Amino acid sequence: MKIERIRGGVSLRRTIESGTEEQRRAVLDIIANVRARGDAVLKEYTERFDGVSLDSLKVTEEEMKRAHAAMDAEMLEIIRQAAANIRDYHERQKRESWWMTKEDGTILGQKVTPLDAVGLYVPGGTAAYPSSVLMNVIPAQVAGVKRIVITSPPNKDGTLPAGVLAAAYELGVTEIYKVGGAQAIAALAYGTETIRPVDKIFGPGNIYVALAKREVFGHVAIDMIAGPSEIVVLADETARPDEIAADLLSQAEHDVRASAILVTPSMKLALAVASEVERQLETLPRRDIAQAALENYGAIYVTETLEEAVDVVNELAPEHLEVMTAEPLALLGRLRHAGAMFFGRFSSEPVGDYFAGPNHVLPTNGTARFSSGLSVDEFVKKSSVIVYSEAALKQHGEKIAAFARLEGLEAHARAIEVRLEKGE
């Protein structure tokens, strides 16, 4: 890994999700075709892009039961424990409707309503992600969403990954479709003969999925445009190089575009971590992916002081931040921008990916400066409730009408004044 002395001015912002004009045109064509031809074109795209001919898009109950039964009993128990931890954490995020009554009789409040239907895209490709099923489905269930739909590209044999189906079965999700790519996003947004449309779409995917989510936004809601995985480790001379190297590689193995960065005031630690990364890479099954990620988006930044290192981390605003210093929690107040923060040597990033409970769907590309990880809030909407009293309108009606006329909206003013006329 490259080592660089730095005092700030570092960013994780990347524009790799914007795509080319050719890719955008391809996505627009796919969306238009799905809207026009429905299931038929979904099957055609599945055969063209995934190399499998399907009679039916929907995963059957028998397929789900078979995948669940085939899952190793010990692994199934681990999934159940992880699900319990995730559910417990997200239950604490639930919002309730609230009401207040003022002395003049006016009632104001907020009604919290779960979304009717949501779609979860589970990517295929180089790895299967049952953990993403848990992280997306559970907060939706906690929020009270009644219809949860999963789409995912099929394997060459026409199946979906057994872990994905087993996790979905454990959670009671039964509406699952074998369709991926931009065509899946179009189907979730606009519907087909088989797939009814949803209100909001969640989940990461390739560039075509990202572009499709952008194109359908407005007709439906989306969670975010997810970028490549990121980790920043903030460490001092007390940290262990082998543990830091392992954590950097844990994200680098995701994708050739993943980012793995160490920020430290210790040149000794920087050199030791760089050496350790090379050593651990030798035996890593996904070595080629991790090595490409480190060459393109990996770095070790060495600062003069720990305070400067904290400033650099805040500028990076990473998806995942690990703090491995002598007193990690002492820095909590100064750390402002990260999707998730992991403190201490036993809080390795995979703890959050799979088991601890907080959501692993997090903002990337430096967007942690202004956005948050997935939560129950993403699966509800809030409606203002206003029950204005006669006394309140008599007291404030003339002010409201005056405000309306300030904006040149005479009908707004008259709508108030008609209620203030004598004899009312």
Short mmCIF file of C-alpha atoms in Angstrom, two decimals:
data_model
loop_
_atom_site.label_atom_id
_atom_site.label_comp_id
_atom_site.label_asym_id
_atom_site.label_seq_id
_atom_site.Cartn_x
_atom_site.Cartn_y
_atom_site.Cartn_z
CA MET A 1 0.00 0.00 0.00
CA LYS A 2 1.21 3.51 -0.74
CA ILE A 3 2.24 5.59 2.27
CA GLU A 4 1.82 9.35 2.16
CA ARG A 5 2.44 12.12 4.69
CA ILE A 6 -0.61 14.37 4.82
CA ARG A 7 -2.13 17.27 6.73
CA GLY A 8 -5.66 17.21 5.29
CA GLY A 9 -7.52 17.87 2.08
CA VAL A 10 -8.48 14.23 1.43
CA SER A 11 -11.81 13.10 0.03
CA LEU A 12 -13.53 9.82 -0.70
CA ARG A 13 -15.84 11.47 -3.22
CA ARG A 14 -15.92 9.50 -6.46
CA THR A 15 -18.14 9.78 -9.50
CA ILE A 16 -17.91 6.18 -10.65
CA GLU A 17 -21.67 5.64 -10.22
CA SER A 18 -22.58 8.27 -12.83
CA GLY A 19 -22.01 5.86 -15.70
CA THR A 20 -21.50 6.59 -19.37
CA GLU A 21 -24.05 8.03 -21.77
CA GLU A 22 -24.18 4.64 -23.48
CA GLN A 23 -24.97 2.91 -20.18
CA ARG A 24 -27.68 5.44 -19.37
CA ARG A 25 -29.30 4.97 -22.79
CA ALA A 26 -29.21 1.21 -22.29
CA VAL A 27 -30.95 1.59 -18.92
CA LEU A 28 -33.62 3.87 -20.38
CA ASP A 29 -34.28 1.30 -23.11
CA ILE A 30 -34.58 -1.48 -20.55
CA ILE A 31 -37.02 0.52 -18.44
CA ALA A 32 -39.14 1.41 -21.48
CA ASN A 33 -39.22 -2.22 -22.63
CA VAL A 34 -40.23 -3.50 -19.19
CA ARG A 35 -43.05 -0.96 -19.04
CA ALA A 36 -44.23 -1.96 -22.50
CA ARG A 37 -43.77 -5.74 -22.49
CA GLY A 38 -43.70 -6.80 -18.84
CA ASP A 39 -42.88 -10.41 -17.93
CA ALA A 40 -41.93 -11.44 -21.46
CA VAL A 41 -39.06 -9.00 -21.70
CA LEU A 42 -37.93 -9.79 -18.13
CA LYS A 43 -37.45 -13.40 -19.22
CA GLU A 44 -35.64 -12.31 -22.38
CA TYR A 45 -33.25 -10.13 -20.40
CA THR A 46 -32.68 -12.93 -17.87
CA GLU A 47 -31.69 -15.28 -20.68
CA ARG A 48 -29.46 -12.64 -22.33
CA PHE A 49 -27.71 -11.27 -19.25
CA ASP A 50 -27.80 -14.21 -16.80
CA GLY A 51 -27.65 -17.09 -19.28
CA VAL A 52 -30.71 -18.90 -17.98
CA SER A 53 -34.15 -19.52 -19.49
CA LEU A 54 -36.95 -19.35 -16.93
CA ASP A 55 -40.51 -20.66 -17.15
CA SER A 56 -41.51 -18.69 -14.08
CA LEU A 57 -40.01 -15.60 -12.45
CA LYS A 58 -41.37 -16.28 -8.99
CA VAL A 59 -39.52 -18.40 -6.47
CA THR A 60 -41.82 -21.18 -5.32
CA GLU A 61 -42.52 -22.08 -1.71
CA GLU A 62 -40.96 -25.46 -2.40
CA GLU A 63 -37.70 -23.84 -3.53
CA MET A 64 -37.58 -21.80 -0.35
CA LYS A 65 -38.27 -24.79 1.87
CA ARG A 66 -35.63 -26.83 0.07
CA ALA A 67 -32.99 -24.12 0.51
CA HIS A 68 -33.92 -23.70 4.16
CA ALA A 69 -33.76 -27.44 4.83
CA ALA A 70 -30.38 -27.71 3.12
CA MET A 71 -28.85 -25.00 5.31
CA ASP A 72 -26.43 -26.28 7.94
CA ALA A 73 -28.21 -26.31 11.30
CA GLU A 74 -25.40 -24.45 13.06
CA MET A 75 -25.34 -21.78 10.34
CA LEU A 76 -29.11 -21.44 10.56
CA GLU A 77 -28.84 -20.83 14.29
CA ILE A 78 -26.22 -18.13 13.65
CA ILE A 79 -28.60 -16.43 11.21
CA ARG A 80 -31.35 -16.57 13.83
CA GLN A 81 -29.12 -15.01 16.49
CA ALA A 82 -27.99 -12.28 14.10
CA ALA A 83 -31.60 -11.59 13.16
CA ALA A 84 -32.55 -11.31 16.83
CA ASN A 85 -29.76 -8.79 17.46
CA ILE A 86 -30.72 -6.75 14.40
CA ARG A 87 -34.39 -6.77 15.37
CA ASP A 88 -33.65 -5.71 18.95
CA TYR A 89 -31.54 -2.76 17.77
CA HIS A 90 -34.10 -1.59 15.23
CA GLU A 91 -37.06 -1.96 17.61
CA ARG A 92 -35.48 0.89 19.58
CA GLN A 93 -35.73 3.15 16.52
CA LYS A 94 -39.51 2.93 16.21
CA ARG A 95 -41.35 6.23 16.13
CA GLU A 96 -44.88 6.68 17.43
CA SER A 97 -47.54 9.09 16.25
CA TRP A 98 -47.91 12.02 18.64
CA TRP A 99 -50.52 14.66 19.48
CA MET A 100 -50.67 17.90 21.45
CA THR A 101 -53.71 19.98 22.47
CA LYS A 102 -53.24 23.71 22.97
CA GLU A 103 -55.18 25.85 25.42
CA ASP A 104 -57.39 27.26 22.64
CA GLY A 105 -58.50 23.76 21.63
CA THR A 106 -56.23 23.36 18.60
CA ILE A 107 -54.88 19.84 18.10
CA LEU A 108 -51.55 19.36 16.31
CA GLY A 109 -49.71 16.15 15.72
CA GLN A 110 -47.85 13.76 13.47
CA LYS A 111 -49.18 10.47 12.15
CA VAL A 112 -46.52 7.85 11.42
CA THR A 113 -47.57 5.35 8.75
CA PRO A 114 -45.55 2.42 7.41
CA LEU A 115 -45.09 2.22 3.65
CA ASP A 116 -47.47 -0.19 1.92
CA ALA A 117 -44.89 -2.06 -0.14
CA VAL A 118 -41.10 -2.07 -0.52
CA GLY A 119 -38.71 -3.85 -2.85
CA LEU A 120 -35.30 -5.20 -1.89
CA TYR A 121 -32.70 -5.78 -4.59
CA VAL A 122 -30.17 -8.46 -3.62
CA PRO A 123 -27.16 -8.45 -5.99
CA GLY A 124 -25.66 -11.60 -7.46
CA GLY A 125 -22.21 -11.82 -9.02
CA THR A 126 -19.03 -12.55 -7.09
CA ALA A 127 -20.75 -13.11 -3.72
CA ALA A 128 -24.18 -13.80 -2.20
CA TYR A 129 -25.45 -11.62 0.63
CA PRO A 130 -27.98 -13.18 3.01
CA SER A 131 -26.85 -10.55 5.51
CA SER A 132 -28.34 -7.88 3.24
CA VAL A 133 -31.66 -9.70 3.42
CA LEU A 134 -31.59 -9.43 7.21
CA MET A 135 -30.48 -5.80 7.21
CA ASN A 136 -33.20 -4.63 4.82
CA VAL A 137 -36.13 -6.87 5.70
CA ILE A 138 -35.98 -6.57 9.50
CA PRO A 139 -36.28 -2.75 9.76
CA ALA A 140 -39.13 -2.92 7.23
CA GLN A 141 -40.91 -5.47 9.40
CA VAL A 142 -40.27 -3.44 12.55
CA ALA A 143 -41.74 -0.39 10.80
CA GLY A 144 -44.87 -2.38 9.96
CA VAL A 145 -44.51 -2.72 6.17
CA LYS A 146 -46.97 -5.39 5.06
CA ARG A 147 -45.58 -6.29 1.61
CA ILE A 148 -41.85 -6.93 1.20
CA VAL A 149 -40.56 -8.06 -2.20
CA ILE A 150 -37.11 -9.43 -3.04
CA THR A 151 -35.58 -9.55 -6.50
CA SER A 152 -32.22 -11.10 -7.33
CA PRO A 153 -30.49 -12.36 -10.50
CA PRO A 154 -30.57 -16.17 -10.82
CA ASN A 155 -27.61 -18.50 -11.01
CA LYS A 156 -26.87 -20.39 -14.23
CA ASP A 157 -29.02 -23.28 -13.02
CA GLY A 158 -32.02 -21.02 -12.49
CA THR A 159 -31.81 -20.95 -8.70
CA LEU A 160 -31.12 -18.16 -6.23
CA PRO A 161 -28.34 -18.53 -3.62
CA ALA A 162 -29.48 -20.91 -0.89
CA GLY A 163 -28.32 -18.52 1.85
CA VAL A 164 -30.48 -15.71 0.48
CA LEU A 165 -33.56 -17.95 0.28
CA ALA A 166 -32.94 -19.44 3.72
CA ALA A 167 -32.60 -16.00 5.32
CA ALA A 168 -35.77 -14.80 3.60
CA TYR A 169 -37.65 -17.93 4.69
CA GLU A 170 -36.53 -17.41 8.28
CA LEU A 171 -38.00 -13.90 8.16
CA GLY A 172 -41.24 -14.99 6.54
CA VAL A 173 -40.69 -13.25 3.19
CA THR A 174 -42.35 -15.27 0.45
CA GLU A 175 -42.56 -12.87 -2.52
CA ILE A 176 -39.23 -13.36 -4.29
CA TYR A 177 -38.45 -13.06 -8.00
CA LYS A 178 -35.57 -14.30 -10.14
CA VAL A 179 -34.77 -11.10 -11.93
CA GLY A 180 -31.78 -8.79 -11.68
CA GLY A 181 -30.24 -5.70 -13.20
CA ALA A 182 -31.99 -2.56 -14.37
CA GLN A 183 -34.95 -4.69 -15.46
CA ALA A 184 -35.61 -5.69 -11.84
CA ILE A 185 -35.66 -2.05 -10.75
CA ALA A 186 -38.06 -1.21 -13.59
CA ALA A 187 -40.35 -4.09 -12.62
CA LEU A 188 -40.41 -3.01 -8.97
CA ALA A 189 -41.15 0.58 -9.94
CA TYR A 190 -43.77 0.09 -12.65
CA GLY A 191 -44.96 -3.48 -12.23
CA THR A 192 -45.53 -6.32 -14.70
CA GLU A 193 -48.14 -9.06 -15.02
CA THR A 194 -46.44 -11.00 -12.22
CA ILE A 195 -44.68 -8.34 -10.14
CA ARG A 196 -46.86 -5.68 -8.55
CA PRO A 197 -45.15 -2.29 -8.10
CA VAL A 198 -43.76 -1.10 -4.77
CA ASP A 199 -43.45 2.33 -3.17
CA LYS A 200 -39.74 2.33 -2.37
CA ILE A 201 -36.72 0.36 -3.60
CA PHE A 202 -33.76 -0.66 -1.44
CA GLY A 203 -30.49 -2.44 -2.01
CA PRO A 204 -27.17 -2.07 -3.86
CA GLY A 205 -26.23 -3.31 -7.31
CA ASN A 206 -23.98 -2.73 -10.30
CA ILE A 207 -23.82 0.44 -12.38
CA TYR A 208 -26.97 -0.50 -14.30
CA VAL A 209 -28.92 -1.00 -11.09
CA ALA A 210 -27.65 2.34 -9.75
CA LEU A 211 -28.61 4.16 -12.95
CA ALA A 212 -32.04 2.51 -13.02
CA LYS A 213 -32.71 3.59 -9.43
CA ARG A 214 -31.88 7.16 -10.43
CA GLU A 215 -34.23 7.01 -13.40
CA VAL A 216 -37.24 5.67 -11.48
CA PHE A 217 -36.75 8.02 -8.52
CA GLY A 218 -39.77 10.28 -8.29
CA HIS A 219 -42.15 7.60 -9.47
CA VAL A 220 -41.01 5.59 -6.46
CA ALA A 221 -38.63 6.40 -3.63
CA ILE A 222 -35.17 4.86 -3.34
CA ASP A 223 -32.88 4.36 -0.38
CA MET A 224 -29.61 5.70 -1.83
CA ILE A 225 -27.20 5.28 -4.72
CA ALA A 226 -24.76 2.94 -3.05
CA GLY A 227 -21.10 3.21 -3.96
CA PRO A 228 -18.24 0.77 -3.38
CA SER A 229 -17.48 -0.31 0.17
CA GLU A 230 -15.14 1.89 2.24
CA ILE A 231 -13.19 1.53 5.46
CA VAL A 232 -10.98 4.03 7.26
CA VAL A 233 -8.96 2.92 10.26
CA LEU A 234 -7.81 5.64 12.68
CA ALA A 235 -4.97 4.22 14.75
CA ASP A 236 -2.02 5.18 16.92
CA GLU A 237 1.14 3.33 17.88
CA THR A 238 -0.78 1.12 20.36
CA ALA A 239 -2.69 -0.68 17.60
CA ARG A 240 -1.73 -4.09 16.20
CA PRO A 241 -0.62 -4.07 12.55
CA ASP A 242 -1.98 -7.57 11.84
CA GLU A 243 -5.47 -6.60 13.03
CA ILE A 244 -5.49 -3.37 11.02
CA ALA A 245 -4.31 -5.19 7.89
CA ALA A 246 -7.01 -7.82 8.30
CA ASP A 247 -9.69 -5.15 8.64
CA LEU A 248 -8.47 -3.22 5.60
CA LEU A 249 -8.58 -6.41 3.55
CA SER A 250 -12.07 -7.23 4.85
CA GLN A 251 -13.40 -4.35 2.79
CA ALA A 252 -10.92 -4.52 -0.09
CA GLU A 253 -12.12 -8.04 -0.93
CA HIS A 254 -15.65 -6.75 -1.64
CA ASP A 255 -14.96 -5.11 -4.97
CA VAL A 256 -12.10 -3.86 -7.13
CA ARG A 257 -13.47 -0.35 -6.48
CA ALA A 258 -13.55 -0.69 -2.68
CA SER A 259 -11.54 1.76 -0.61
CA ALA A 260 -9.34 0.84 2.38
CA ILE A 261 -7.41 3.58 4.19
CA LEU A 262 -5.33 3.83 7.35
CA VAL A 263 -4.85 7.23 8.99
CA THR A 264 -2.20 7.36 11.71
CA PRO A 265 0.37 9.69 13.28
CA SER A 266 2.81 6.75 13.52
CA MET A 267 5.15 6.08 10.59
CA LYS A 268 6.30 2.91 12.37
CA LEU A 269 2.75 1.60 12.40
CA ALA A 270 2.23 2.65 8.78
CA LEU A 271 5.24 0.64 7.59
CA ALA A 272 4.25 -2.39 9.66
CA VAL A 273 0.67 -2.36 8.34
CA ALA A 274 1.84 -2.04 4.72
CA SER A 275 4.07 -5.08 5.19
CA GLU A 276 1.34 -7.04 6.95
CA VAL A 277 -1.18 -6.33 4.18
CA GLU A 278 1.19 -7.82 1.62
CA ARG A 279 1.73 -10.89 3.80
CA GLN A 280 -1.98 -11.52 4.34
CA LEU A 281 -2.80 -10.96 0.68
CA GLU A 282 -0.75 -14.05 -0.25
CA THR A 283 -3.33 -16.47 1.14
CA LEU A 284 -6.53 -14.50 0.55
CA PRO A 285 -8.98 -16.39 -1.71
CA ARG A 286 -10.19 -13.12 -3.27
CA ARG A 287 -6.65 -11.82 -3.60
CA ASP A 288 -7.00 -10.41 -7.11
CA ILE A 289 -10.04 -8.33 -6.15
CA ALA A 290 -8.49 -7.05 -2.91
CA GLN A 291 -5.15 -6.26 -4.54
CA ALA A 292 -6.81 -4.25 -7.32
CA ALA A 293 -8.84 -2.31 -4.75
CA LEU A 294 -5.77 -1.48 -2.69
CA GLU A 295 -3.76 -0.42 -5.72
CA ASN A 296 -6.48 1.94 -6.94
CA TYR A 297 -8.24 3.07 -3.77
CA GLY A 298 -6.03 2.02 -0.86
CA ALA A 299 -3.72 4.34 1.07
CA ILE A 300 -1.92 4.91 4.34
CA TYR A 301 -1.92 8.56 5.41
CA VAL A 302 0.59 9.63 8.06
CA THR A 303 -0.13 12.84 9.98
CA GLU A 304 1.97 14.83 12.46
CA THR A 305 -0.46 14.39 15.36
CA LEU A 306 -3.52 12.37 16.36
CA GLU A 307 -5.57 15.58 16.27
CA GLU A 308 -4.65 16.04 12.61
CA ALA A 309 -5.54 12.42 11.95
CA VAL A 310 -9.02 13.04 13.36
CA ASP A 311 -9.43 16.03 11.04
CA VAL A 312 -8.43 13.90 8.04
CA VAL A 313 -10.97 11.24 9.02
CA ASN A 314 -13.72 13.85 9.24
CA GLU A 315 -12.83 15.05 5.75
CA LEU A 316 -12.93 11.50 4.41
CA ALA A 317 -16.40 10.88 5.95
CA PRO A 318 -16.15 7.12 5.36
CA GLU A 319 -18.79 4.43 5.28
CA HIS A 320 -17.01 2.48 8.04
CA LEU A 321 -14.66 4.00 10.59
CA GLU A 322 -12.60 1.95 13.02
CA VAL A 323 -10.85 3.69 15.91
CA MET A 324 -7.90 1.76 17.32
CA THR A 325 -6.14 4.12 19.70
CA ALA A 326 -5.06 4.02 23.33
CA GLU A 327 -8.36 5.64 24.38
CA PRO A 328 -10.74 5.22 21.44
CA LEU A 329 -13.95 6.49 23.06
CA ALA A 330 -12.19 9.69 24.09
CA LEU A 331 -12.34 10.67 20.40
CA LEU A 332 -16.09 10.08 19.99
CA GLY A 333 -16.99 13.73 20.52
CA ARG A 334 -14.56 14.94 17.84
CA LEU A 335 -15.49 12.39 15.19
CA ARG A 336 -18.33 13.83 13.17
CA HIS A 337 -18.68 12.06 9.84
CA ALA A 338 -18.94 8.30 9.35
CA GLY A 339 -21.72 5.90 8.45
CA ALA A 340 -20.80 3.60 11.34
CA MET A 341 -18.11 3.96 14.00
CA PHE A 342 -16.33 1.00 15.57
CA PHE A 343 -14.31 1.66 18.73
CA GLY A 344 -11.59 -0.58 20.13
CA ARG A 345 -9.70 -3.58 18.79
CA PHE A 346 -12.56 -6.04 19.38
CA SER A 347 -15.01 -3.98 17.30
CA SER A 348 -13.84 -5.22 13.91
CA GLU A 349 -15.99 -4.03 11.01
CA PRO A 350 -17.43 -7.51 10.22
CA VAL A 351 -19.01 -7.45 13.70
CA GLY A 352 -21.30 -4.76 12.31
CA ASP A 353 -21.71 -6.41 8.94
CA TYR A 354 -23.28 -9.53 10.37
CA PHE A 355 -24.11 -9.72 14.02
CA ALA A 356 -24.03 -6.76 16.41
CA GLY A 357 -27.38 -5.29 15.39
CA PRO A 358 -26.86 -1.85 13.77
CA ASN A 359 -27.57 -1.72 10.06
CA HIS A 360 -24.76 -2.32 7.59
CA VAL A 361 -26.45 -0.35 4.79
CA LEU A 362 -24.48 2.89 5.07
CA PRO A 363 -23.70 6.08 3.13
CA THR A 364 -20.65 5.95 0.84
CA ASN A 365 -18.62 8.34 -1.34
CA GLY A 366 -18.28 10.86 1.48
CA THR A 367 -22.06 11.28 1.82
CA ALA A 368 -21.79 10.43 5.52
CA ARG A 369 -21.24 14.19 5.87
CA PHE A 370 -25.00 14.65 5.45
CA SER A 371 -26.74 11.27 5.47
CA SER A 372 -27.29 8.29 7.75
CA GLY A 373 -27.40 4.52 7.59
CA LEU A 374 -30.55 2.55 6.89
CA SER A 375 -33.05 2.64 9.74
CA VAL A 376 -36.71 2.08 10.53
CA ASP A 377 -37.32 5.71 9.55
CA GLU A 378 -36.70 4.79 5.89
CA PHE A 379 -39.74 2.51 5.91
CA VAL A 380 -42.32 4.97 7.25
CA LYS A 381 -43.74 8.30 6.23
CA LYS A 382 -44.99 11.08 8.44
CA SER A 383 -48.18 13.11 7.96
CA SER A 384 -48.84 16.37 9.78
CA VAL A 385 -52.20 16.55 11.54
CA ILE A 386 -53.90 19.93 12.09
CA VAL A 387 -57.21 20.42 13.89
CA TYR A 388 -57.44 24.22 14.22
CA SER A 389 -59.99 25.56 16.68
CA GLU A 390 -62.47 28.38 16.07
CA ALA A 391 -60.84 30.40 18.83
CA ALA A 392 -57.40 30.03 17.26
CA LEU A 393 -58.65 31.07 13.82
CA LYS A 394 -60.36 34.17 15.24
CA GLN A 395 -57.15 35.09 17.07
CA HIS A 396 -54.74 34.50 14.18
CA GLY A 397 -56.86 34.62 11.03
CA GLU A 398 -56.02 38.22 10.07
CA LYS A 399 -52.29 37.47 10.44
CA ILE A 400 -52.62 34.42 8.18
CA ALA A 401 -54.48 36.44 5.55
CA ALA A 402 -51.86 39.18 5.71
CA PHE A 403 -49.09 36.63 5.19
CA ALA A 404 -50.93 35.22 2.16
CA ARG A 405 -51.25 38.69 0.59
CA LEU A 406 -47.53 39.29 1.21
CA GLU A 407 -46.99 36.40 -1.21
CA GLY A 408 -49.60 37.69 -3.66
CA LEU A 409 -52.02 34.83 -3.01
CA GLU A 410 -55.40 36.55 -2.65
CA ALA A 411 -57.44 33.32 -2.72
CA HIS A 412 -55.45 32.04 0.25
CA ALA A 413 -56.37 35.18 2.21
CA ARG A 414 -60.05 34.97 1.25
CA ALA A 415 -60.20 31.31 2.31
CA ILE A 416 -59.39 32.50 5.82
CA GLU A 417 -61.51 35.65 5.79
CA VAL A 418 -64.68 33.87 4.68
CA ARG A 419 -64.55 32.09 8.02
CA LEU A 420 -64.06 35.32 9.94
CA GLU A 421 -67.11 37.13 8.52
CA LYS A 422 -69.73 38.36 10.95
CA GLY A 423 -72.60 36.06 11.57
CA GLU A 424 -70.44 32.98 11.20
#
